[in-house]
Amino acid sequence: MDADKTTLFKLRYVGSRFNGARLPLDVLGDLPAFRDLLTAFAEDRWRELNPDRKRVPKGFNEILTFALTKVEDGSAMPNISWGGLTDQQNLPGVPLAHADLVRHSYEQVVGMFEQVALDKYPTSLSPTYLRALNRFGAALKDGEKIEFHGSKDQEGNVVYLDSLRRKKLITHVKDTYEKRVEGTGRLIANFEDGVLGVRTEEFGDIRLHVGHEAVTSTFDGNLSASVFFDLVLELDYNDKYRSVSRVEDIRLIDEDLGTGLSKCRERLAEIGRLEAGWHDGDASKIDAVVIDQANSFVTRRARFSPEYRIYPTLTGGVLFEFIVKGWDYSVEFNSDGTVELYGVEVDGPGELEPVAFSSANDAFYEAFDRQVRVNQ
């Protein structure tokens, strides 16, 4: 590939939910945020090279246009490409070595995250940087990270960003940071100005701006109902709730399902607190990533939550068992990120041999729905 015409960057998402080149929708916002980080560093670099100019040239941001060209297999690795300028796109005052400008910006982004690993932080960051950082990696869960493919730190290891490094960086220069969270709560108030009051177990009572029409058409008359939420929250370093930055989704849950969801989440939290050796000294601790996978399954297939029986496994996994229309099903989330689905007919000869999946990916959910639907 001609480096003078195209510059390619690869971000490798590491974690079980990214296996099989799967890139969940909740992380897609990372890509424009990554572009904004590169643009911010590019603007600063241009000012450094042109100290006599107070502003970057008009149209400067338009030349920094990136495209997602490919998602490589394994752990999902989006390839982000910047294409070189045409003659018509050249701007007065913009260095001709524009590819060098873009690569320099990428090195600055990677260097910033490398410094965080050494507990070295910038003394300040402009609002432009903070806005981008608050979007980049906001949906990362515990145990997940974004690796900057081809980079190396001082010890020769690839540089990466995880939720802790991200939090450390942002809260070093600002009291709070933003994080995307999913969960369930109970509707405690609705207001004519388009605001809902929701009581949550983790964050207490929160207020969600959803608009007058949503309040009157969907939530009016449903006080005390259970709701599912997908939010971007402003939290402090200790993850104490400060405010709601953005509402991605909020919807009502059937009362029986709400009770079932609450019980499932309480059970998973209990399992997550088990220490290594919890079963006569020979059982593994259940990793937070496995608990997250299990919680995601509960949310995505909430209709069966009242029936779920949930157990820890000796090898660090989580096992779901439930009965639907005379079939006893099992779903096992293993410590290596794989998932197994199997079952038997309670009063008949039917049997579903174990089917293994590399992760809780779309193929798993499609197979789950297909099998369970057949026997409903």
mmCIF file of C-alpha atoms in Angstrom, residues 14-330:
data_model
loop_
_atom_site.group_PDB
_atom_site.id
_atom_site.type_symbol
_atom_site.label_atom_id
_atom_site.label_comp_id
_atom_site.label_asym_id
_atom_site.label_seq_id
_atom_site.Cartn_x
_atom_site.Cartn_y
_atom_site.Cartn_z
ATOM 1 C CA VAL A 14 -9.833 -7.888 22.774
ATOM 2 C CA GLY A 15 -12.507 -9.699 24.768
ATOM 3 C CA SER A 16 -14.822 -12.656 24.326
ATOM 4 C CA ARG A 17 -17.668 -10.646 22.837
ATOM 5 C CA PHE A 18 -15.371 -9.532 19.987
ATOM 6 C CA ASN A 19 -14.431 -13.073 18.929
ATOM 7 C CA GLY A 20 -15.167 -14.025 15.346
ATOM 8 C CA ALA A 21 -14.697 -10.447 14.056
ATOM 9 C CA ARG A 22 -17.830 -9.444 15.950
ATOM 10 C CA LEU A 23 -18.031 -5.700 16.561
ATOM 11 C CA PRO A 24 -21.059 -4.927 18.796
ATOM 12 C CA LEU A 25 -23.056 -1.840 17.871
ATOM 13 C CA ASP A 26 -22.369 -0.194 21.232
ATOM 14 C CA VAL A 27 -18.665 0.222 20.347
ATOM 15 C CA LEU A 28 -19.152 1.672 16.860
ATOM 16 C CA GLY A 29 -19.124 5.162 18.353
ATOM 17 C CA ASP A 30 -15.428 4.584 19.078
ATOM 18 C CA LEU A 31 -14.566 5.042 15.406
ATOM 19 C CA PRO A 32 -15.671 8.682 14.948
ATOM 20 C CA ALA A 33 -14.248 9.422 18.410
ATOM 21 C CA PHE A 34 -10.894 7.981 17.304
ATOM 22 C CA ARG A 35 -11.037 10.191 14.241
ATOM 23 C CA ASP A 36 -11.729 13.230 16.443
ATOM 24 C CA LEU A 37 -8.675 12.410 18.580
ATOM 25 C CA LEU A 38 -6.487 12.233 15.497
ATOM 26 C CA THR A 39 -7.934 15.507 14.237
ATOM 27 C CA ALA A 40 -7.288 17.277 17.540
ATOM 28 C CA PHE A 41 -3.632 16.232 17.546
ATOM 29 C CA ALA A 42 -3.315 17.136 13.853
ATOM 30 C CA GLU A 43 -4.621 20.642 14.517
ATOM 31 C CA ASP A 44 -2.161 21.125 17.374
ATOM 32 C CA ARG A 45 0.669 19.834 15.211
ATOM 33 C CA TRP A 46 -0.277 22.234 12.394
ATOM 34 C CA ARG A 47 -0.245 25.193 14.811
ATOM 35 C CA GLU A 48 3.164 24.057 16.046
ATOM 36 C CA LEU A 49 4.469 24.043 12.471
ATOM 37 C CA ASN A 50 2.805 27.375 11.690
ATOM 38 C CA PRO A 51 3.325 29.571 14.780
ATOM 39 C CA ASP A 52 2.453 32.708 12.819
ATOM 40 C CA ARG A 53 -1.074 31.440 12.098
ATOM 41 C CA LYS A 54 -3.766 31.725 14.790
ATOM 42 C CA ARG A 55 -6.246 29.388 13.133
ATOM 43 C CA VAL A 56 -6.046 26.275 11.010
ATOM 44 C CA PRO A 57 -7.083 26.837 7.372
ATOM 45 C CA LYS A 58 -10.764 26.672 6.536
ATOM 46 C CA GLY A 59 -11.603 23.133 5.463
ATOM 47 C CA PHE A 60 -8.725 21.610 7.441
ATOM 48 C CA ASN A 61 -10.976 19.033 9.153
ATOM 49 C CA GLU A 62 -12.460 17.952 5.828
ATOM 50 C CA ILE A 63 -9.106 16.626 4.622
ATOM 51 C CA LEU A 64 -8.937 14.305 7.637
ATOM 52 C CA THR A 65 -11.611 11.947 6.371
ATOM 53 C CA PHE A 66 -11.319 8.315 7.439
ATOM 54 C CA ALA A 67 -13.144 5.176 6.345
ATOM 55 C CA LEU A 68 -13.717 1.738 7.853
ATOM 56 C CA THR A 69 -12.374 -0.542 5.138
ATOM 57 C CA LYS A 70 -12.370 -3.951 6.809
ATOM 58 C CA VAL A 71 -12.928 -5.835 10.087
ATOM 59 C CA GLU A 72 -10.343 -8.602 10.437
ATOM 60 C CA ASP A 73 -11.185 -11.966 12.007
ATOM 61 C CA GLY A 74 -10.076 -13.257 15.395
ATOM 62 C CA SER A 75 -10.689 -10.550 17.935
ATOM 63 C CA ALA A 76 -12.483 -7.886 15.913
ATOM 64 C CA MET A 77 -9.917 -5.562 14.346
ATOM 65 C CA PRO A 78 -11.388 -2.651 12.391
ATOM 66 C CA ASN A 79 -9.070 -1.259 9.718
ATOM 67 C CA ILE A 80 -9.401 2.511 9.485
ATOM 68 C CA SER A 81 -7.961 4.134 6.396
ATOM 69 C CA TRP A 82 -7.122 7.737 5.622
ATOM 70 C CA GLY A 83 -6.878 8.496 1.901
ATOM 71 C CA GLY A 84 -4.456 11.060 0.522
ATOM 72 C CA LEU A 85 -5.577 14.347 -0.963
ATOM 73 C CA THR A 86 -6.425 14.971 -4.579
ATOM 74 C CA ASP A 87 -5.050 18.081 -6.239
ATOM 75 C CA GLN A 88 -8.419 19.752 -5.773
ATOM 76 C CA GLN A 89 -8.323 19.133 -2.028
ATOM 77 C CA ASN A 90 -4.963 20.761 -1.346
ATOM 78 C CA LEU A 91 -5.353 23.694 1.007
ATOM 79 C CA PRO A 92 -3.161 26.776 1.222
ATOM 80 C CA GLY A 93 -0.943 26.550 4.287
ATOM 81 C CA VAL A 94 -1.442 22.818 4.824
ATOM 82 C CA PRO A 95 1.892 20.949 4.761
ATOM 83 C CA LEU A 96 2.303 18.855 1.636
ATOM 84 C CA ALA A 97 3.478 15.975 3.828
ATOM 85 C CA HIS A 98 -0.099 15.466 4.992
ATOM 86 C CA ALA A 99 0.399 11.708 5.460
ATOM 87 C CA ASP A 100 3.195 12.504 7.919
ATOM 88 C CA LEU A 101 0.808 14.814 9.777
ATOM 89 C CA VAL A 102 -1.761 12.034 10.119
ATOM 90 C CA ARG A 103 0.820 9.458 11.212
ATOM 91 C CA HIS A 104 2.271 11.908 13.731
ATOM 92 C CA SER A 105 -1.221 12.380 15.194
ATOM 93 C CA TYR A 106 -1.641 8.606 15.531
ATOM 94 C CA GLU A 107 1.706 8.353 17.332
ATOM 95 C CA GLN A 108 0.553 11.088 19.723
ATOM 96 C CA VAL A 109 -2.685 9.240 20.483
ATOM 97 C CA VAL A 110 -0.827 5.982 21.166
ATOM 98 C CA GLY A 111 1.827 7.804 23.180
ATOM 99 C CA MET A 112 -0.792 9.389 25.396
ATOM 100 C CA PHE A 113 -2.225 5.983 26.331
ATOM 101 C CA GLU A 114 1.265 4.532 26.790
ATOM 102 C CA GLN A 115 2.070 7.279 29.290
ATOM 103 C CA VAL A 116 -1.069 6.451 31.302
ATOM 104 C CA ALA A 117 0.322 2.937 31.832
ATOM 105 C CA LEU A 118 3.335 4.605 33.457
ATOM 106 C CA ASP A 119 1.080 6.836 35.594
ATOM 107 C CA LYS A 120 2.120 9.881 33.601
ATOM 108 C CA TYR A 121 -0.644 12.255 32.572
ATOM 109 C CA PRO A 122 -1.086 15.536 30.723
ATOM 110 C CA THR A 123 -1.560 18.504 33.040
ATOM 111 C CA SER A 124 -4.612 19.579 31.067
ATOM 112 C CA LEU A 125 -6.708 18.616 28.055
ATOM 113 C CA SER A 126 -8.854 20.901 25.939
ATOM 114 C CA PRO A 127 -12.628 20.310 25.673
ATOM 115 C CA THR A 128 -12.030 18.895 22.180
ATOM 116 C CA TYR A 129 -9.820 16.112 23.553
ATOM 117 C CA LEU A 130 -12.134 15.425 26.488
ATOM 118 C CA ARG A 131 -15.197 15.090 24.262
ATOM 119 C CA ALA A 132 -13.399 12.562 22.084
ATOM 120 C CA LEU A 133 -11.966 10.620 25.043
ATOM 121 C CA ASN A 134 -15.378 10.452 26.708
ATOM 122 C CA ARG A 135 -16.693 8.665 23.615
ATOM 123 C CA PHE A 136 -13.669 6.519 22.743
ATOM 124 C CA GLY A 137 -13.865 3.252 24.695
ATOM 125 C CA ALA A 138 -16.972 4.291 26.664
ATOM 126 C CA ALA A 139 -18.612 0.887 26.121
ATOM 127 C CA LEU A 140 -15.590 -1.210 27.157
ATOM 128 C CA LYS A 141 -16.387 -3.684 29.924
ATOM 129 C CA ASP A 142 -14.056 -5.076 32.583
ATOM 130 C CA GLY A 143 -11.513 -7.390 30.969
ATOM 131 C CA GLU A 144 -11.820 -5.800 27.512
ATOM 132 C CA LYS A 145 -9.327 -3.544 25.770
ATOM 133 C CA ILE A 146 -8.467 -1.831 22.496
ATOM 134 C CA GLU A 147 -4.977 -2.646 21.224
ATOM 135 C CA PHE A 148 -3.198 -0.324 18.806
ATOM 136 C CA HIS A 149 -1.940 -2.867 16.311
ATOM 137 C CA GLY A 150 1.751 -2.484 15.451
ATOM 138 C CA SER A 151 2.563 -0.269 18.440
ATOM 139 C CA LYS A 152 5.141 -1.071 21.137
ATOM 140 C CA ASP A 153 5.705 0.339 24.582
ATOM 141 C CA GLN A 154 9.116 0.619 26.271
ATOM 142 C CA GLU A 155 9.040 -3.087 27.128
ATOM 143 C CA GLY A 156 8.088 -4.151 23.628
ATOM 144 C CA ASN A 157 4.427 -4.864 24.438
ATOM 145 C CA VAL A 158 1.541 -3.590 22.354
ATOM 146 C CA VAL A 159 -0.028 -0.385 23.687
ATOM 147 C CA TYR A 160 -3.686 -0.696 24.678
ATOM 148 C CA LEU A 161 -6.575 1.164 26.236
ATOM 149 C CA ASP A 162 -8.899 -0.451 28.780
ATOM 150 C CA SER A 163 -11.634 0.964 31.004
ATOM 151 C CA LEU A 164 -9.254 1.622 33.919
ATOM 152 C CA ARG A 165 -6.616 3.453 31.865
ATOM 153 C CA ARG A 166 -9.323 5.474 30.193
ATOM 154 C CA LYS A 167 -10.844 6.441 33.543
ATOM 155 C CA LYS A 168 -7.438 7.366 34.993
ATOM 156 C CA LEU A 169 -6.598 9.605 32.044
ATOM 157 C CA ILE A 170 -9.869 11.540 31.966
ATOM 158 C CA THR A 171 -10.297 11.940 35.717
ATOM 159 C CA HIS A 172 -6.716 13.138 36.092
ATOM 160 C CA VAL A 173 -7.648 16.355 34.300
ATOM 161 C CA LYS A 174 -11.397 16.411 35.071
ATOM 162 C CA ASP A 175 -13.462 15.332 38.075
ATOM 163 C CA THR A 176 -15.655 12.957 36.080
ATOM 164 C CA TYR A 177 -15.660 10.670 33.064
ATOM 165 C CA GLU A 178 -18.399 9.107 30.918
ATOM 166 C CA LYS A 179 -19.246 5.422 30.678
ATOM 167 C CA ARG A 180 -21.964 3.486 28.868
ATOM 168 C CA VAL A 181 -24.001 1.178 31.112
ATOM 169 C CA GLU A 182 -26.984 -1.134 30.735
ATOM 170 C CA GLY A 183 -29.299 -2.229 33.515
ATOM 171 C CA THR A 184 -32.796 -2.406 34.910
ATOM 172 C CA GLY A 185 -34.684 -0.200 37.322
ATOM 173 C CA ARG A 186 -38.145 0.868 38.415
ATOM 174 C CA LEU A 187 -40.145 3.845 37.167
ATOM 175 C CA ILE A 188 -40.829 6.163 40.121
ATOM 176 C CA ALA A 189 -41.984 9.367 38.414
ATOM 177 C CA ASN A 190 -42.808 10.944 35.076
ATOM 178 C CA PHE A 191 -43.083 14.632 34.392
ATOM 179 C CA GLU A 192 -44.795 16.779 31.782
ATOM 180 C CA ASP A 193 -41.473 18.279 30.744
ATOM 181 C CA GLY A 194 -40.391 14.923 29.284
ATOM 182 C CA VAL A 195 -38.391 13.636 32.251
ATOM 183 C CA LEU A 196 -38.604 10.173 33.833
ATOM 184 C CA GLY A 197 -37.544 9.270 37.348
ATOM 185 C CA VAL A 198 -35.970 5.801 37.574
ATOM 186 C CA ARG A 199 -34.789 4.014 40.719
ATOM 187 C CA THR A 200 -31.710 1.833 40.151
ATOM 188 C CA GLU A 201 -29.869 -0.489 42.486
ATOM 189 C CA GLU A 202 -26.378 0.680 41.491
ATOM 190 C CA PHE A 203 -26.849 4.412 40.918
ATOM 191 C CA GLY A 204 -29.827 5.317 43.104
ATOM 192 C CA ASP A 205 -32.551 7.573 41.706
ATOM 193 C CA ILE A 206 -31.770 9.090 38.313
ATOM 194 C CA ARG A 207 -33.623 11.481 35.990
ATOM 195 C CA LEU A 208 -33.838 10.711 32.279
ATOM 196 C CA HIS A 209 -34.790 13.273 29.629
ATOM 197 C CA VAL A 210 -36.765 11.307 27.035
ATOM 198 C CA GLY A 211 -39.148 13.953 25.640
ATOM 199 C CA HIS A 212 -42.782 14.815 26.264
ATOM 200 C CA GLU A 213 -44.132 12.471 23.582
ATOM 201 C CA ALA A 214 -42.308 9.414 24.974
ATOM 202 C CA VAL A 215 -43.549 10.163 28.492
ATOM 203 C CA THR A 216 -47.198 10.509 27.462
ATOM 204 C CA SER A 217 -47.324 7.724 24.860
ATOM 205 C CA THR A 218 -45.224 5.045 26.577
ATOM 206 C CA PHE A 219 -44.603 5.656 30.263
ATOM 207 C CA ASP A 220 -47.661 7.552 31.501
ATOM 208 C CA GLY A 221 -49.715 5.350 33.844
ATOM 209 C CA ASN A 222 -46.842 2.887 34.402
ATOM 210 C CA LEU A 223 -45.471 4.047 37.734
ATOM 211 C CA SER A 224 -43.634 1.247 39.584
ATOM 212 C CA ALA A 225 -43.132 -0.654 36.322
ATOM 213 C CA SER A 226 -39.756 -2.237 35.591
ATOM 214 C CA VAL A 227 -37.650 -0.670 32.843
ATOM 215 C CA PHE A 228 -34.530 -1.565 30.899
ATOM 216 C CA PHE A 229 -32.059 1.256 30.284
ATOM 217 C CA ASP A 230 -28.983 1.849 28.129
ATOM 218 C CA LEU A 231 -27.306 5.091 29.231
ATOM 219 C CA VAL A 232 -24.117 7.099 29.063
ATOM 220 C CA LEU A 233 -23.472 8.227 32.642
ATOM 221 C CA GLU A 234 -21.123 10.776 34.120
ATOM 222 C CA LEU A 235 -19.240 9.119 36.993
ATOM 223 C CA ASP A 236 -16.406 10.140 39.300
ATOM 224 C CA TYR A 237 -13.187 8.142 39.740
ATOM 225 C CA ASN A 238 -14.879 5.923 42.356
ATOM 226 C CA ASP A 239 -17.713 5.294 39.878
ATOM 227 C CA LYS A 240 -20.152 7.326 41.944
ATOM 228 C CA TYR A 241 -23.024 8.628 39.841
ATOM 229 C CA ARG A 242 -23.062 12.330 38.952
ATOM 230 C CA SER A 243 -25.469 12.764 36.023
ATOM 231 C CA VAL A 244 -26.924 11.276 32.838
ATOM 232 C CA SER A 245 -25.059 12.420 29.738
ATOM 233 C CA ARG A 246 -27.151 10.599 27.157
ATOM 234 C CA VAL A 247 -30.099 8.185 26.942
ATOM 235 C CA GLU A 248 -29.458 5.497 24.332
ATOM 236 C CA ASP A 249 -32.520 3.401 25.170
ATOM 237 C CA ILE A 250 -35.239 3.129 27.810
ATOM 238 C CA ARG A 251 -38.188 0.716 27.638
ATOM 239 C CA LEU A 252 -40.804 -0.959 29.819
ATOM 240 C CA ILE A 253 -40.380 -4.547 31.007
ATOM 241 C CA ASP A 254 -43.255 -6.876 31.820
ATOM 242 C CA GLU A 255 -43.698 -7.109 35.616
ATOM 243 C CA ASP A 256 -43.001 -10.848 35.782
ATOM 244 C CA LEU A 257 -39.941 -10.349 33.606
ATOM 245 C CA GLY A 258 -38.838 -7.465 35.794
ATOM 246 C CA THR A 259 -38.943 -9.687 38.862
ATOM 247 C CA GLY A 260 -37.136 -12.456 36.987
ATOM 248 C CA LEU A 261 -34.453 -10.079 35.745
ATOM 249 C CA SER A 262 -33.841 -8.731 39.229
ATOM 250 C CA LYS A 263 -33.458 -12.233 40.647
ATOM 251 C CA CYS A 264 -31.072 -13.224 37.847
ATOM 252 C CA ARG A 265 -28.900 -10.150 38.352
ATOM 253 C CA GLU A 266 -28.801 -10.680 42.109
ATOM 254 C CA ARG A 267 -27.785 -14.299 41.569
ATOM 255 C CA LEU A 268 -25.039 -13.338 39.092
ATOM 256 C CA ALA A 269 -23.730 -10.688 41.470
ATOM 257 C CA GLU A 270 -23.587 -13.339 44.195
ATOM 258 C CA ILE A 271 -21.696 -15.722 41.893
ATOM 259 C CA GLY A 272 -19.322 -12.937 40.901
ATOM 260 C CA ARG A 273 -18.335 -12.466 44.543
ATOM 261 C CA LEU A 274 -17.192 -16.077 44.956
ATOM 262 C CA GLU A 275 -13.479 -16.378 45.674
ATOM 263 C CA ALA A 276 -11.170 -18.985 44.172
ATOM 264 C CA GLY A 277 -11.530 -22.316 45.977
ATOM 265 C CA TRP A 278 -15.215 -21.746 46.810
ATOM 266 C CA HIS A 279 -15.971 -25.476 46.354
ATOM 267 C CA ASP A 280 -13.811 -27.477 48.765
ATOM 268 C CA GLY A 281 -10.784 -25.469 47.676
ATOM 269 C CA ASP A 282 -10.739 -26.629 44.048
ATOM 270 C CA ALA A 283 -13.047 -24.229 42.173
ATOM 271 C CA SER A 284 -11.994 -21.265 40.046
ATOM 272 C CA LYS A 285 -13.128 -17.701 40.576
ATOM 273 C CA ILE A 286 -15.686 -16.589 37.989
ATOM 274 C CA ASP A 287 -14.146 -13.815 35.899
ATOM 275 C CA ALA A 288 -15.985 -10.509 35.498
ATOM 276 C CA VAL A 289 -16.072 -11.028 31.723
ATOM 277 C CA VAL A 290 -18.066 -14.248 32.183
ATOM 278 C CA ILE A 291 -20.482 -12.464 34.520
ATOM 279 C CA ASP A 292 -20.901 -9.707 31.914
ATOM 280 C CA GLN A 293 -21.644 -12.288 29.222
ATOM 281 C CA ALA A 294 -24.223 -13.924 31.472
ATOM 282 C CA ASN A 295 -25.848 -10.585 32.309
ATOM 283 C CA SER A 296 -26.002 -9.718 28.624
ATOM 284 C CA PHE A 297 -27.714 -13.057 27.929
ATOM 285 C CA VAL A 298 -30.276 -12.359 30.652
ATOM 286 C CA THR A 299 -31.018 -8.954 29.128
ATOM 287 C CA ARG A 300 -31.163 -10.142 25.513
ATOM 288 C CA ARG A 301 -33.353 -13.139 26.290
ATOM 289 C CA ALA A 302 -35.283 -11.623 29.191
ATOM 290 C CA ARG A 303 -38.539 -13.412 28.340
ATOM 291 C CA PHE A 304 -37.184 -16.614 29.951
ATOM 292 C CA SER A 305 -35.665 -14.918 33.009
ATOM 293 C CA PRO A 306 -38.350 -16.123 35.463
ATOM 294 C CA GLU A 307 -37.385 -19.700 34.523
ATOM 295 C CA TYR A 308 -33.589 -19.399 34.663
ATOM 296 C CA ARG A 309 -31.732 -21.409 37.300
ATOM 297 C CA ILE A 310 -28.140 -20.159 37.469
ATOM 298 C CA TYR A 311 -25.080 -21.969 38.857
ATOM 299 C CA PRO A 312 -21.325 -21.367 38.971
ATOM 300 C CA THR A 313 -19.152 -24.088 37.459
ATOM 301 C CA LEU A 314 -15.965 -25.437 39.009
ATOM 302 C CA THR A 315 -13.931 -24.268 36.002
ATOM 303 C CA GLY A 316 -14.927 -20.600 36.298
ATOM 304 C CA GLY A 317 -18.043 -20.567 34.142
ATOM 305 C CA VAL A 318 -21.736 -19.846 34.586
ATOM 306 C CA LEU A 319 -24.464 -22.389 33.793
ATOM 307 C CA PHE A 320 -28.095 -21.528 32.972
ATOM 308 C CA GLU A 321 -30.780 -24.221 33.134
ATOM 309 C CA PHE A 322 -34.446 -23.684 32.238
ATOM 310 C CA ILE A 323 -37.465 -25.638 31.004
ATOM 311 C CA VAL A 324 -39.549 -24.556 27.996
ATOM 312 C CA LYS A 325 -42.455 -26.659 26.674
ATOM 313 C CA GLY A 326 -41.148 -29.954 27.999
ATOM 314 C CA TRP A 327 -37.492 -29.353 27.110
ATOM 315 C CA ASP A 328 -34.769 -28.879 29.706
ATOM 316 C CA TYR A 329 -32.138 -26.562 28.213
ATOM 317 C CA SER A 330 -28.654 -25.640 29.386
#
